[in-house]
mmCIF file of N, CA, C and O in Angstrom:
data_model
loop_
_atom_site.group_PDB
_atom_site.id
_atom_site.type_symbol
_atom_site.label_atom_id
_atom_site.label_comp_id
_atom_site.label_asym_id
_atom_site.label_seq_id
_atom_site.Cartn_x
_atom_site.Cartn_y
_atom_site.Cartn_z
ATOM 1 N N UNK A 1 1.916 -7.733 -2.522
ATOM 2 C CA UNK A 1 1.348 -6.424 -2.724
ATOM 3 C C UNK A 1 2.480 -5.401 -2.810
ATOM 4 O O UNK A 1 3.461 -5.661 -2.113
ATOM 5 N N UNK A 2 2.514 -4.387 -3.474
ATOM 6 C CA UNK A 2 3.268 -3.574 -3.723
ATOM 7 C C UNK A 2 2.396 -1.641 -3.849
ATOM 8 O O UNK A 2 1.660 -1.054 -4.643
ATOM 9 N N UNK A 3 2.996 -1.373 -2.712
ATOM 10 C CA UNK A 3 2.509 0.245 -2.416
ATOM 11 C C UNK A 3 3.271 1.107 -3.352
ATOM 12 O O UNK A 3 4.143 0.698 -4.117
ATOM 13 N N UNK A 4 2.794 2.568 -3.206
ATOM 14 C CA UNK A 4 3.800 3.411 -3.693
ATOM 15 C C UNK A 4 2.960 4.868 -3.544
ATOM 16 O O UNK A 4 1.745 4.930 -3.357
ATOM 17 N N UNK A 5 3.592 5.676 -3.628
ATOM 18 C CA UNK A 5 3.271 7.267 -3.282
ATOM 19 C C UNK A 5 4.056 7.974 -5.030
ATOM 20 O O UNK A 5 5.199 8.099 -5.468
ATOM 21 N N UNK A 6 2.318 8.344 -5.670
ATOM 22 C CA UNK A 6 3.208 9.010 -6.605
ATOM 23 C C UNK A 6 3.706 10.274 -6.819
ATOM 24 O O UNK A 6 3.838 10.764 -7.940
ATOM 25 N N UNK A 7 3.932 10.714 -5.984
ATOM 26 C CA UNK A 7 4.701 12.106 -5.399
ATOM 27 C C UNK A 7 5.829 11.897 -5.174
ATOM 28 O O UNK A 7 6.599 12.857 -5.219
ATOM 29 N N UNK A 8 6.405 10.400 -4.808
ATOM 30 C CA UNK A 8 7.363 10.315 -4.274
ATOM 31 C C UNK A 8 8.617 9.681 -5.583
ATOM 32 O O UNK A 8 9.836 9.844 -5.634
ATOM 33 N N UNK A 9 7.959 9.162 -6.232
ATOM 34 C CA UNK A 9 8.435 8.551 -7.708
ATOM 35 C C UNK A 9 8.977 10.032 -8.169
ATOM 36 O O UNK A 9 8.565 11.140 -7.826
ATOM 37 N N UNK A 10 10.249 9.601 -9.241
ATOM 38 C CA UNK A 10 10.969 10.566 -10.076
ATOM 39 C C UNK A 10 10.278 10.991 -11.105
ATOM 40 O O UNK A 10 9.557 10.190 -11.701
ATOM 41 N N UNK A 11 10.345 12.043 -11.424
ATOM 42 C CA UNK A 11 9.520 12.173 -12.784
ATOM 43 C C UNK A 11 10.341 11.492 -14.218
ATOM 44 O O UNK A 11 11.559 11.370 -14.091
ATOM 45 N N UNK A 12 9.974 11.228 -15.019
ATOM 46 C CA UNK A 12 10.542 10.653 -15.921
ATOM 47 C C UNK A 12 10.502 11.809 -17.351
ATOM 48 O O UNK A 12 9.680 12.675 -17.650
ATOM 49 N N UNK A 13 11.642 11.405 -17.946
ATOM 50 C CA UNK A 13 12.052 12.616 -19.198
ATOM 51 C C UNK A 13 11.138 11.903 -19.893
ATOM 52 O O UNK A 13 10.768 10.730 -19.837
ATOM 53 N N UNK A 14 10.662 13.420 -20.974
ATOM 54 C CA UNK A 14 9.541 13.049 -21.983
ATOM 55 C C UNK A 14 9.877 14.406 -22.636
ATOM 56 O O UNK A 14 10.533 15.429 -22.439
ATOM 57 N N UNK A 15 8.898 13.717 -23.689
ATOM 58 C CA UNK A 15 9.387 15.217 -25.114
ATOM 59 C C UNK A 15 8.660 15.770 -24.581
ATOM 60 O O UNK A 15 8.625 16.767 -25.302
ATOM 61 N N UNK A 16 7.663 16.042 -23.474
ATOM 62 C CA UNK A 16 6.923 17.302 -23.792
ATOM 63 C C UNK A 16 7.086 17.460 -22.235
ATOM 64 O O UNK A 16 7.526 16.576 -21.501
ATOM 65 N N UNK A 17 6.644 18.789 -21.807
ATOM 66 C CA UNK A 17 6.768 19.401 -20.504
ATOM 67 C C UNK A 17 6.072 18.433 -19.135
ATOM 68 O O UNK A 17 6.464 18.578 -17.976
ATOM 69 N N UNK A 18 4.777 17.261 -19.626
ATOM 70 C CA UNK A 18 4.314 17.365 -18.942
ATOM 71 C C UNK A 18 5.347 16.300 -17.828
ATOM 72 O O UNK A 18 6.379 15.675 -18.076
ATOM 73 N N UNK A 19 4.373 16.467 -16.279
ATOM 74 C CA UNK A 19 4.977 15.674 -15.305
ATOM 75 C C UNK A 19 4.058 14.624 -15.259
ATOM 76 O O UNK A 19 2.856 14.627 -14.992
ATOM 77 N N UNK A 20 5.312 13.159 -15.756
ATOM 78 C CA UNK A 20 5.202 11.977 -15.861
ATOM 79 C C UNK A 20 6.125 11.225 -15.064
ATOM 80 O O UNK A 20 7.352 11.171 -15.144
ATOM 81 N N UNK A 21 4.989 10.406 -13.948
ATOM 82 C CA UNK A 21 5.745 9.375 -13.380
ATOM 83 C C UNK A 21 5.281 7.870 -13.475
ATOM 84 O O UNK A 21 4.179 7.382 -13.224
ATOM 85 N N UNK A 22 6.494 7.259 -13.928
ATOM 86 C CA UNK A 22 6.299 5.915 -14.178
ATOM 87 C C UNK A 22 5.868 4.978 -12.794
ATOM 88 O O UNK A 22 6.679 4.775 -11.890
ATOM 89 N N UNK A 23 4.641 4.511 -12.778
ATOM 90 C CA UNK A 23 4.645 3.620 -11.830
ATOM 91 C C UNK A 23 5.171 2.090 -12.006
ATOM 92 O O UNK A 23 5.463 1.486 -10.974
ATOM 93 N N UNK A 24 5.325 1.353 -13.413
ATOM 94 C CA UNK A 24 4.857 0.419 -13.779
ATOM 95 C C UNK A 24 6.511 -0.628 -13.265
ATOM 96 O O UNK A 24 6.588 -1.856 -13.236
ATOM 97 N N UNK A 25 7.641 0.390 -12.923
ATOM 98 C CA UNK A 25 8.861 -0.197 -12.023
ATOM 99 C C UNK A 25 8.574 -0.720 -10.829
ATOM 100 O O UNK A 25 8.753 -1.838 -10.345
ATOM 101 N N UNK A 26 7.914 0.654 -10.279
ATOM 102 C CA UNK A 26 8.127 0.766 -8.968
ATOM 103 C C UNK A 26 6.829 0.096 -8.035
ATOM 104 O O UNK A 26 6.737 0.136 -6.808
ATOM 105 N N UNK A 27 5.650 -0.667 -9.217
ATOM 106 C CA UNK A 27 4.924 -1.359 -8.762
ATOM 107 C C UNK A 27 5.337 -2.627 -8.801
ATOM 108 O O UNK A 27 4.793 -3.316 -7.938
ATOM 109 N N UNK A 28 6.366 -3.386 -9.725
ATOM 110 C CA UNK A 28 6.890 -4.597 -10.247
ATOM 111 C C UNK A 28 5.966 -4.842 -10.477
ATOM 112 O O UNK A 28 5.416 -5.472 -9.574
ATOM 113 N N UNK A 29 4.955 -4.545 -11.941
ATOM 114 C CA UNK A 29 4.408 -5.069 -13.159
ATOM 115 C C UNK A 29 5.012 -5.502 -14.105
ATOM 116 O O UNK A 29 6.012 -4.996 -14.614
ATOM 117 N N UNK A 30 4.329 -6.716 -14.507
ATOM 118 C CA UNK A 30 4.969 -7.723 -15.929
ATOM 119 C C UNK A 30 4.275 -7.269 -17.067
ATOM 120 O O UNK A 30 4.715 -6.799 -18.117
ATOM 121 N N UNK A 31 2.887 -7.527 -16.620
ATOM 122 C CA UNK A 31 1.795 -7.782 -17.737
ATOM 123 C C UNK A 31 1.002 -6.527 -18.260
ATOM 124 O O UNK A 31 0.257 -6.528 -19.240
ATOM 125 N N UNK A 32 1.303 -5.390 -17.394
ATOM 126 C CA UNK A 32 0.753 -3.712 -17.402
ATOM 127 C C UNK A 32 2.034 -2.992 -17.607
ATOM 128 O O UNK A 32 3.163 -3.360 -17.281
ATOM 129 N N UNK A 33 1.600 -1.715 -18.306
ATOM 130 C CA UNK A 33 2.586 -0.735 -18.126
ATOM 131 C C UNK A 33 1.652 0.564 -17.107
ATOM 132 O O UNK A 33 0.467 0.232 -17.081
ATOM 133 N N UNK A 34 1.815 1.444 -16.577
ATOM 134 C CA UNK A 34 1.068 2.280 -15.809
ATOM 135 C C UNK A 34 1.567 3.548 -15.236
ATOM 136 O O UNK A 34 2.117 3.727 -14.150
ATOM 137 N N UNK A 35 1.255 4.453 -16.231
ATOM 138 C CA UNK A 35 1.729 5.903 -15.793
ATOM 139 C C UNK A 35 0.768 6.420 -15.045
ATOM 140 O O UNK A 35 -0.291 5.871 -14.742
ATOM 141 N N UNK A 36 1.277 7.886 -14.630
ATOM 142 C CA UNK A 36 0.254 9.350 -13.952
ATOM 143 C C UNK A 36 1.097 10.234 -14.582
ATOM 144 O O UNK A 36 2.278 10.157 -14.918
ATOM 145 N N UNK A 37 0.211 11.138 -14.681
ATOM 146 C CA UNK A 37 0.223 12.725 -15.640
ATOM 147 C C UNK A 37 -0.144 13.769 -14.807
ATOM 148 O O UNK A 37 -1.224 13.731 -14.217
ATOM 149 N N UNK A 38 0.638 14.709 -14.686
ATOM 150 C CA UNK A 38 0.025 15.914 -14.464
ATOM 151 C C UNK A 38 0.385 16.934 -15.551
ATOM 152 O O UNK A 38 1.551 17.138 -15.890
ATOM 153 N N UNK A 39 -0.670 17.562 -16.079
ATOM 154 C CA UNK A 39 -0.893 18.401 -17.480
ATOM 155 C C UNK A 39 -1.176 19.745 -16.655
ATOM 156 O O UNK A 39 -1.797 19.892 -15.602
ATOM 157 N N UNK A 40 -0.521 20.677 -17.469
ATOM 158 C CA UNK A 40 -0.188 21.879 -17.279
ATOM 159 C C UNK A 40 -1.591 22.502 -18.561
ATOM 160 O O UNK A 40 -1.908 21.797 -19.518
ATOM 161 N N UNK A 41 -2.128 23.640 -18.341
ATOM 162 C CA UNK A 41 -2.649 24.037 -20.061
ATOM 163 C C UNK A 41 -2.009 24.023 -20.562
ATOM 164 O O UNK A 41 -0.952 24.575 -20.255
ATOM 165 N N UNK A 42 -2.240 23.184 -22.044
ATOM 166 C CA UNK A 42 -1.577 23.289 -23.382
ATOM 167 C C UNK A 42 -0.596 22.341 -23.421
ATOM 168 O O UNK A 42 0.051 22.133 -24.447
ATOM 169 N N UNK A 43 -0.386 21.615 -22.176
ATOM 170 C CA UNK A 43 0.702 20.131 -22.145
ATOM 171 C C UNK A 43 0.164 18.947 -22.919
ATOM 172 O O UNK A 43 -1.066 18.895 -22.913
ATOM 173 N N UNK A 44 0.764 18.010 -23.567
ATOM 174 C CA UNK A 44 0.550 17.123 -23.912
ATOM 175 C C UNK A 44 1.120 15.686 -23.192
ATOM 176 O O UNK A 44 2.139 15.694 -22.501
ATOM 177 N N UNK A 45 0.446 14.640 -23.408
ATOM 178 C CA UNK A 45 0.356 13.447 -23.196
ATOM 179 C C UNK A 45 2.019 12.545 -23.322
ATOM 180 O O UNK A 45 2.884 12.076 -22.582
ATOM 181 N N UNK A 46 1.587 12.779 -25.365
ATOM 182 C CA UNK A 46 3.050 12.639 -25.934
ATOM 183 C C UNK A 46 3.468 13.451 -26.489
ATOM 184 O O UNK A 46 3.026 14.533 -26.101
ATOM 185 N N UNK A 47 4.041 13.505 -27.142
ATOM 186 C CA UNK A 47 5.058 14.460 -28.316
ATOM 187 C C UNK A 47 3.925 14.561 -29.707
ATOM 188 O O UNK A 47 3.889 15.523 -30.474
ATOM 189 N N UNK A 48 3.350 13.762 -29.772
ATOM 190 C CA UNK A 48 2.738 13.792 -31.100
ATOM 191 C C UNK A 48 1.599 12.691 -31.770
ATOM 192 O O UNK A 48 1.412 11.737 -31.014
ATOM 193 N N UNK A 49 1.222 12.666 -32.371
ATOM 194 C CA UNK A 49 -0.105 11.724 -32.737
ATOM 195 C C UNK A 49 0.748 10.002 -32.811
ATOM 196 O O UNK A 49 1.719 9.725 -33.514
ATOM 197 N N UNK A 50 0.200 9.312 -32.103
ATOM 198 C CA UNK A 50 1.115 7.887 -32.125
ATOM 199 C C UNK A 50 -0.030 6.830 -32.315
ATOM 200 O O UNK A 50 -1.238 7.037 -32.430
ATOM 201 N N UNK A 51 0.652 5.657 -32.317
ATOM 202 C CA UNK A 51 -0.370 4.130 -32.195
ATOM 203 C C UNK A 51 0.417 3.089 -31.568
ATOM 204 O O UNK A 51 1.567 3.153 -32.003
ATOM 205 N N UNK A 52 0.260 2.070 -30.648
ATOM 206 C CA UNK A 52 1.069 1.317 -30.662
ATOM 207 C C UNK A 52 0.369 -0.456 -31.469
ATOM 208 O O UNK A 52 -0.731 -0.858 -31.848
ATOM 209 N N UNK A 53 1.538 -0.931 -31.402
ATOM 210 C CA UNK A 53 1.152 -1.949 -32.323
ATOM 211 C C UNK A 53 1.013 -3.292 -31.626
ATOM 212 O O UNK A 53 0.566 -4.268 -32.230
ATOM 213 N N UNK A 54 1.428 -3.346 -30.255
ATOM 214 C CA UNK A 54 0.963 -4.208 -29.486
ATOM 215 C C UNK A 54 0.345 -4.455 -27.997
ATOM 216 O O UNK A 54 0.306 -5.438 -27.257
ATOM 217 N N UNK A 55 -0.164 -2.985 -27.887
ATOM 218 C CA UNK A 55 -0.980 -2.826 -26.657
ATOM 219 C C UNK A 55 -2.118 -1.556 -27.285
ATOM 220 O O UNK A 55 -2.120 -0.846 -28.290
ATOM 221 N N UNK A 56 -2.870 -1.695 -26.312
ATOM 222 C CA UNK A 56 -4.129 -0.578 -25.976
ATOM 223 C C UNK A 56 -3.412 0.125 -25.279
ATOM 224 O O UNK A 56 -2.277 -0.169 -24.906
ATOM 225 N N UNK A 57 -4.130 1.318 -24.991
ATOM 226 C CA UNK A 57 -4.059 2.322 -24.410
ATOM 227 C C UNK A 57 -5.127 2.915 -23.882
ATOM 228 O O UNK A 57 -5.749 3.756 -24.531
ATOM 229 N N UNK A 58 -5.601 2.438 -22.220
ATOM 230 C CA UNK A 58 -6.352 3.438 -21.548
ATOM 231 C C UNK A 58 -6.155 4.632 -20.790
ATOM 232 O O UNK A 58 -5.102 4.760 -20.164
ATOM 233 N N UNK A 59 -7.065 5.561 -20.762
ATOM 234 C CA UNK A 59 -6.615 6.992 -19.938
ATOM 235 C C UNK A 59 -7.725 6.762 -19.067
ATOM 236 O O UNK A 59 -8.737 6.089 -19.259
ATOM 237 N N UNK A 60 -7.341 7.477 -18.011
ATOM 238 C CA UNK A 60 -8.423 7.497 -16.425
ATOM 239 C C UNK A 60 -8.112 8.838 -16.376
ATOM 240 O O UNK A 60 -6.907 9.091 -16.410
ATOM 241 N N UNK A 61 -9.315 10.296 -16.265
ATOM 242 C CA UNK A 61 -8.551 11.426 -16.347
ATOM 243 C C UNK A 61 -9.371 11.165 -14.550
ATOM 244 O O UNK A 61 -10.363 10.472 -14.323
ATOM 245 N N UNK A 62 -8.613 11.915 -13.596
ATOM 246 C CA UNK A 62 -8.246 12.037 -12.379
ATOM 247 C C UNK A 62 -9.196 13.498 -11.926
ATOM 248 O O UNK A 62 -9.955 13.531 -10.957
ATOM 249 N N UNK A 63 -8.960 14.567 -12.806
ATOM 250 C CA UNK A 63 -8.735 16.287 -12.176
ATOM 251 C C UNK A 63 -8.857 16.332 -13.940
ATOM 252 O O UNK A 63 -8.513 15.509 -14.789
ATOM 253 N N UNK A 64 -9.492 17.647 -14.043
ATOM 254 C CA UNK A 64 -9.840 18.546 -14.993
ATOM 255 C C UNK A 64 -9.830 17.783 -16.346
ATOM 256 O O UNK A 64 -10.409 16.752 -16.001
ATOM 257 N N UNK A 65 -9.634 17.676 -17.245
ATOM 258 C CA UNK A 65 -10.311 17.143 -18.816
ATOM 259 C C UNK A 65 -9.129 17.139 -19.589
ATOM 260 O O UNK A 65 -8.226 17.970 -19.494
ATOM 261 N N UNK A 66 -9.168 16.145 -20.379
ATOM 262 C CA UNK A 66 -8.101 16.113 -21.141
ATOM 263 C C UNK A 66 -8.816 15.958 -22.863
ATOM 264 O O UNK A 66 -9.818 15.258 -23.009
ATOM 265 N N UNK A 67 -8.360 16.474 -23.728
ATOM 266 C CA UNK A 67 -8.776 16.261 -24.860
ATOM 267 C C UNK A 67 -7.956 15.222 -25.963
ATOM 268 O O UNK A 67 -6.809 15.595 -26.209
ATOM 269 N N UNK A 68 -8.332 14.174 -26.540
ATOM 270 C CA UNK A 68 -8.144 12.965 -27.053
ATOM 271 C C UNK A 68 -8.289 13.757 -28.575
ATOM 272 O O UNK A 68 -9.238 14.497 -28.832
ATOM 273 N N UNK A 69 -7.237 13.480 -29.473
ATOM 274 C CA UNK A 69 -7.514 13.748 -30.972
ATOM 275 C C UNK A 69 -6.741 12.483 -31.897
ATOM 276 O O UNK A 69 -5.532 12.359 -31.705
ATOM 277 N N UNK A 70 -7.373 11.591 -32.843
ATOM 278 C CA UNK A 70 -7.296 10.863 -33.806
ATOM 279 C C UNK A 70 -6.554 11.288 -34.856
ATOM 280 O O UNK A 70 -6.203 12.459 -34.999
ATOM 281 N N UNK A 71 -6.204 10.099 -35.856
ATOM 282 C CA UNK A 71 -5.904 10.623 -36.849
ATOM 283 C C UNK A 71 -6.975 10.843 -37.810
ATOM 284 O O UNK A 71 -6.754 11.006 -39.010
ATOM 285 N N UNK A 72 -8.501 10.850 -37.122
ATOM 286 C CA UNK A 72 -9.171 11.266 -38.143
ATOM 287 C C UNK A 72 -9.078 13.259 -38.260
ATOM 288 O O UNK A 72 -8.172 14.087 -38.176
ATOM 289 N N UNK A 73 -10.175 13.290 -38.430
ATOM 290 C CA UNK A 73 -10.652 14.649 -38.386
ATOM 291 C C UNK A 73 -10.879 15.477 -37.325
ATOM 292 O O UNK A 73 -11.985 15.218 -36.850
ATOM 293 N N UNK A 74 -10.250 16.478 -36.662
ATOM 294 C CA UNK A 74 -10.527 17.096 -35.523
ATOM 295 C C UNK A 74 -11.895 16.829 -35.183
ATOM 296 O O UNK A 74 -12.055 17.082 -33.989
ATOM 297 N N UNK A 75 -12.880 16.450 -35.692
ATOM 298 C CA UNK A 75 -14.397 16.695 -35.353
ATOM 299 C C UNK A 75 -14.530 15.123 -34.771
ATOM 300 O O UNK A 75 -15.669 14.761 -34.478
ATOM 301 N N UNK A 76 -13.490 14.224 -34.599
ATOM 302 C CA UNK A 76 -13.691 12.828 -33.980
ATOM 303 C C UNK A 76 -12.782 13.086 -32.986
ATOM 304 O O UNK A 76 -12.010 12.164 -32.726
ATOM 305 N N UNK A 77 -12.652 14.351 -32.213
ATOM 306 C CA UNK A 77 -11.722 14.828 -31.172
ATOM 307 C C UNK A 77 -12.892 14.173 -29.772
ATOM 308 O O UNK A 77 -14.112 14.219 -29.929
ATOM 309 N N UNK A 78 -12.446 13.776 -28.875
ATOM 310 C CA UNK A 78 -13.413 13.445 -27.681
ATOM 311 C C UNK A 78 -12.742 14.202 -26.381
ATOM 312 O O UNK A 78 -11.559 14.076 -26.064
ATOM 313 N N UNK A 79 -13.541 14.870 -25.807
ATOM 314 C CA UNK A 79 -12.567 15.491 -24.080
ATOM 315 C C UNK A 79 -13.508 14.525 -23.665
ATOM 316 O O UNK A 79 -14.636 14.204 -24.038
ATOM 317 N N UNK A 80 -12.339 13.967 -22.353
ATOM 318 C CA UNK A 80 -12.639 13.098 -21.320
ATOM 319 C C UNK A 80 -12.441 14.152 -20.047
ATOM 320 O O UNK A 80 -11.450 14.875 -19.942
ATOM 321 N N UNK A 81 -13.554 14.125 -19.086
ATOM 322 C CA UNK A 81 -13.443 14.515 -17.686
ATOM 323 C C UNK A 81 -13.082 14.237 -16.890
ATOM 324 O O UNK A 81 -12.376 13.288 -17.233
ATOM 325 N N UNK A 82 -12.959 14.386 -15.476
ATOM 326 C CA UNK A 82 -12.367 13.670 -14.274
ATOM 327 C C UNK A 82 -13.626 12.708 -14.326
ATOM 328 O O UNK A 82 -14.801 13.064 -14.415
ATOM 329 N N UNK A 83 -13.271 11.776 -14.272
ATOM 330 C CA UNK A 83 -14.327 10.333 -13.926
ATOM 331 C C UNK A 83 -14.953 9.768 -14.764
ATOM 332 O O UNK A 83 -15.991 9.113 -14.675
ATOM 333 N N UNK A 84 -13.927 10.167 -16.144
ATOM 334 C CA UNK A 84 -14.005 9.188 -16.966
ATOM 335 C C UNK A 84 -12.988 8.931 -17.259
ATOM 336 O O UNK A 84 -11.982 9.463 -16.788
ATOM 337 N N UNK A 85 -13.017 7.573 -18.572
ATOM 338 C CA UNK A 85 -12.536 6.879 -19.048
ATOM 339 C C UNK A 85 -12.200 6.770 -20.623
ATOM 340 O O UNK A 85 -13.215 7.012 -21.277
ATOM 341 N N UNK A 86 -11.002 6.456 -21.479
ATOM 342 C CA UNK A 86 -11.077 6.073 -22.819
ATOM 343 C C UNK A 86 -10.421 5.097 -23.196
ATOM 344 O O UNK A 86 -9.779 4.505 -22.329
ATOM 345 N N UNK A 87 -10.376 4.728 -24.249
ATOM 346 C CA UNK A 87 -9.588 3.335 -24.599
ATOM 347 C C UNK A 87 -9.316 3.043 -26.000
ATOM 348 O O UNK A 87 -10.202 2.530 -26.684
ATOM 349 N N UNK A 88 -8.006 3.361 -26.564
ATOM 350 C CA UNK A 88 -7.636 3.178 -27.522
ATOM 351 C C UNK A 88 -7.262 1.861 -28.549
ATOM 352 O O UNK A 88 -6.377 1.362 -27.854
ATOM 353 N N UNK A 89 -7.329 1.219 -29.411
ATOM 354 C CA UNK A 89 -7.356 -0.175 -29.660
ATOM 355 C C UNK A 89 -5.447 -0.061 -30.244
ATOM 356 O O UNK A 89 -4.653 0.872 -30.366
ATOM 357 N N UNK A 90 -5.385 -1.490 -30.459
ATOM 358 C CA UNK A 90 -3.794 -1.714 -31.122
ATOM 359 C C UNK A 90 -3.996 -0.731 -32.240
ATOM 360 O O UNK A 90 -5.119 -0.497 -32.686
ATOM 361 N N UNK A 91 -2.943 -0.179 -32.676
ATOM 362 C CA UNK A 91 -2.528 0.916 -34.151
ATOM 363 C C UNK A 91 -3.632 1.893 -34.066
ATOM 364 O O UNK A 91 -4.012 2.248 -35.182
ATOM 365 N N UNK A 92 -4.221 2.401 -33.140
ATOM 366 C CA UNK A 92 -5.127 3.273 -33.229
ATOM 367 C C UNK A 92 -4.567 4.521 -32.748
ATOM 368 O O UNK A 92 -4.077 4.701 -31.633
ATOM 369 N N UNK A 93 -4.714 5.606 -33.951
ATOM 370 C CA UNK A 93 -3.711 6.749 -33.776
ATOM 371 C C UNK A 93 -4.712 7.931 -32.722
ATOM 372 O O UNK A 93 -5.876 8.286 -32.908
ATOM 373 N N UNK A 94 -3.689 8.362 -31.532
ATOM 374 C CA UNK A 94 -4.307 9.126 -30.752
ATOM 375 C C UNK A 94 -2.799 10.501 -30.038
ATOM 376 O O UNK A 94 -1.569 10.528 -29.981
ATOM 377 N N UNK A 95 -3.843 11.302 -29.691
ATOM 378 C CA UNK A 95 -2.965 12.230 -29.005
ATOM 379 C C UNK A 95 -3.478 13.065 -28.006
ATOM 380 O O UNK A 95 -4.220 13.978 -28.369
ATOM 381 N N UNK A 96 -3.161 12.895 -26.519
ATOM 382 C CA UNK A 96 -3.727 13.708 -26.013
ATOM 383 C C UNK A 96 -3.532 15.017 -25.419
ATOM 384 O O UNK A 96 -2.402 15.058 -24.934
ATOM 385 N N UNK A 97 -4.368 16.454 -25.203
ATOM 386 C CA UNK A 97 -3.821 17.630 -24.828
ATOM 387 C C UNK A 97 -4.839 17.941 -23.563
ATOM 388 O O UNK A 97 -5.944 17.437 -23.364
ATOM 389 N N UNK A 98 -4.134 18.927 -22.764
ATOM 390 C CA UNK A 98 -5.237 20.049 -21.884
ATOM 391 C C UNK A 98 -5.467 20.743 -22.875
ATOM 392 O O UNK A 98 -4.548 21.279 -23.495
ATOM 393 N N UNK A 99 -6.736 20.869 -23.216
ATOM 394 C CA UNK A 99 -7.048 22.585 -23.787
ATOM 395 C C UNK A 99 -7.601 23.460 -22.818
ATOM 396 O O UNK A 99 -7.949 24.638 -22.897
ATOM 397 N N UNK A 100 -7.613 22.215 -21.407
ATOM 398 C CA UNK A 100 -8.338 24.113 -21.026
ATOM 399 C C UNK A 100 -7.419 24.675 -20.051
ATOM 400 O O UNK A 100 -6.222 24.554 -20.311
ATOM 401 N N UNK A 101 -7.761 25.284 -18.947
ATOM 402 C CA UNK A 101 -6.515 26.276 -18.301
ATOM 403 C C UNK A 101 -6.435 25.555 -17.174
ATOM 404 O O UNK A 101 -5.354 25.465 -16.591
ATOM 405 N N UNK A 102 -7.551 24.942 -16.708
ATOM 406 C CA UNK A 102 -7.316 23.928 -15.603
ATOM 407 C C UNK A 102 -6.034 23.088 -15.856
ATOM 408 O O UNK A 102 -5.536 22.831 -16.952
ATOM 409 N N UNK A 103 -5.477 22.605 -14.278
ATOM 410 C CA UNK A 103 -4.513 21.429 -14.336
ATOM 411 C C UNK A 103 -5.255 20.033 -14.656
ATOM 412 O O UNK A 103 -6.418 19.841 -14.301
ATOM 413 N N UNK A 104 -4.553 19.148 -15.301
ATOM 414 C CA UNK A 104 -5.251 17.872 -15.376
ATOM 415 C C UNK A 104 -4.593 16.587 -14.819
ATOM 416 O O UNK A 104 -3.372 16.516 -14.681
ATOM 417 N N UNK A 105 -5.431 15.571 -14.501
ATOM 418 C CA UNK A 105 -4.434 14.498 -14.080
ATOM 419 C C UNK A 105 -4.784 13.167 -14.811
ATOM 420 O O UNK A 105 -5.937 12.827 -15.075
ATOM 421 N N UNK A 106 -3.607 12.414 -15.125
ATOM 422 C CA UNK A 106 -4.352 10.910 -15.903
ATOM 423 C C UNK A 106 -3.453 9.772 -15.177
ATOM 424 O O UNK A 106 -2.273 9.706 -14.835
ATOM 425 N N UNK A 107 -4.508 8.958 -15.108
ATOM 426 C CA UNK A 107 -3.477 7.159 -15.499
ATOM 427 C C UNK A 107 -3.890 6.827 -16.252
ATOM 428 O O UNK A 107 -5.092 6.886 -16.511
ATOM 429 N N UNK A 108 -2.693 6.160 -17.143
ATOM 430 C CA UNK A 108 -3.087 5.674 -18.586
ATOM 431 C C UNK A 108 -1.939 4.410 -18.166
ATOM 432 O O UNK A 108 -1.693 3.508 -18.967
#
């Protein structure tokens, strides 16, 4: 078993402001990768609309809502709340933001 306090983890550099700490070291995971987010309004996830090509991508939003946008059409935009869930497939282009003024929190 492997504990950890994520307050206590470094934050890790990222293109965008938000505070990201990697758990997925400091848990000694092989088979997962596993961040936490804390989103500021108007912070983002990543840097920009992405896909990866050999994993999924789930978000767990924690605290306040995060908004999910595709490479479709803003109108296939989804906000997720605290106590939910989303799940992105392999090459499936996504990006996520706070839009609202609340702080937000995720594991993805």
């Amino acid at each position: 078993m492997q504990h950890v306090t994520v307050d206590d983890l470094d934050q890790a550099a990222t293109p965008t402001d938000a505070d990201q700490r990697v758990l997925t070291d400091a848990l000694e995971t092989t088979d997962v990768a596993i961040n936490h987010y804390r989103l500021q309004s108007d912070e983002r996830l990543s840097g920009s609309l992405h896909a990866h090509a050999d994993q999924e991508e789930v978000f767990v939003v924690t605290e306040g809502a995060v908004t999910f946008h595709t490479d479709e059409a803003d109108d296939d935009s989804v906000t997720v709340a605290a106590g939910e869930a989303v799940r992105f497939g392999r090459e499936e282009f996504q990006t996520g933001v706070n839009e609202g003024d609340e702080a937000a929190a995720v594991i993805a």
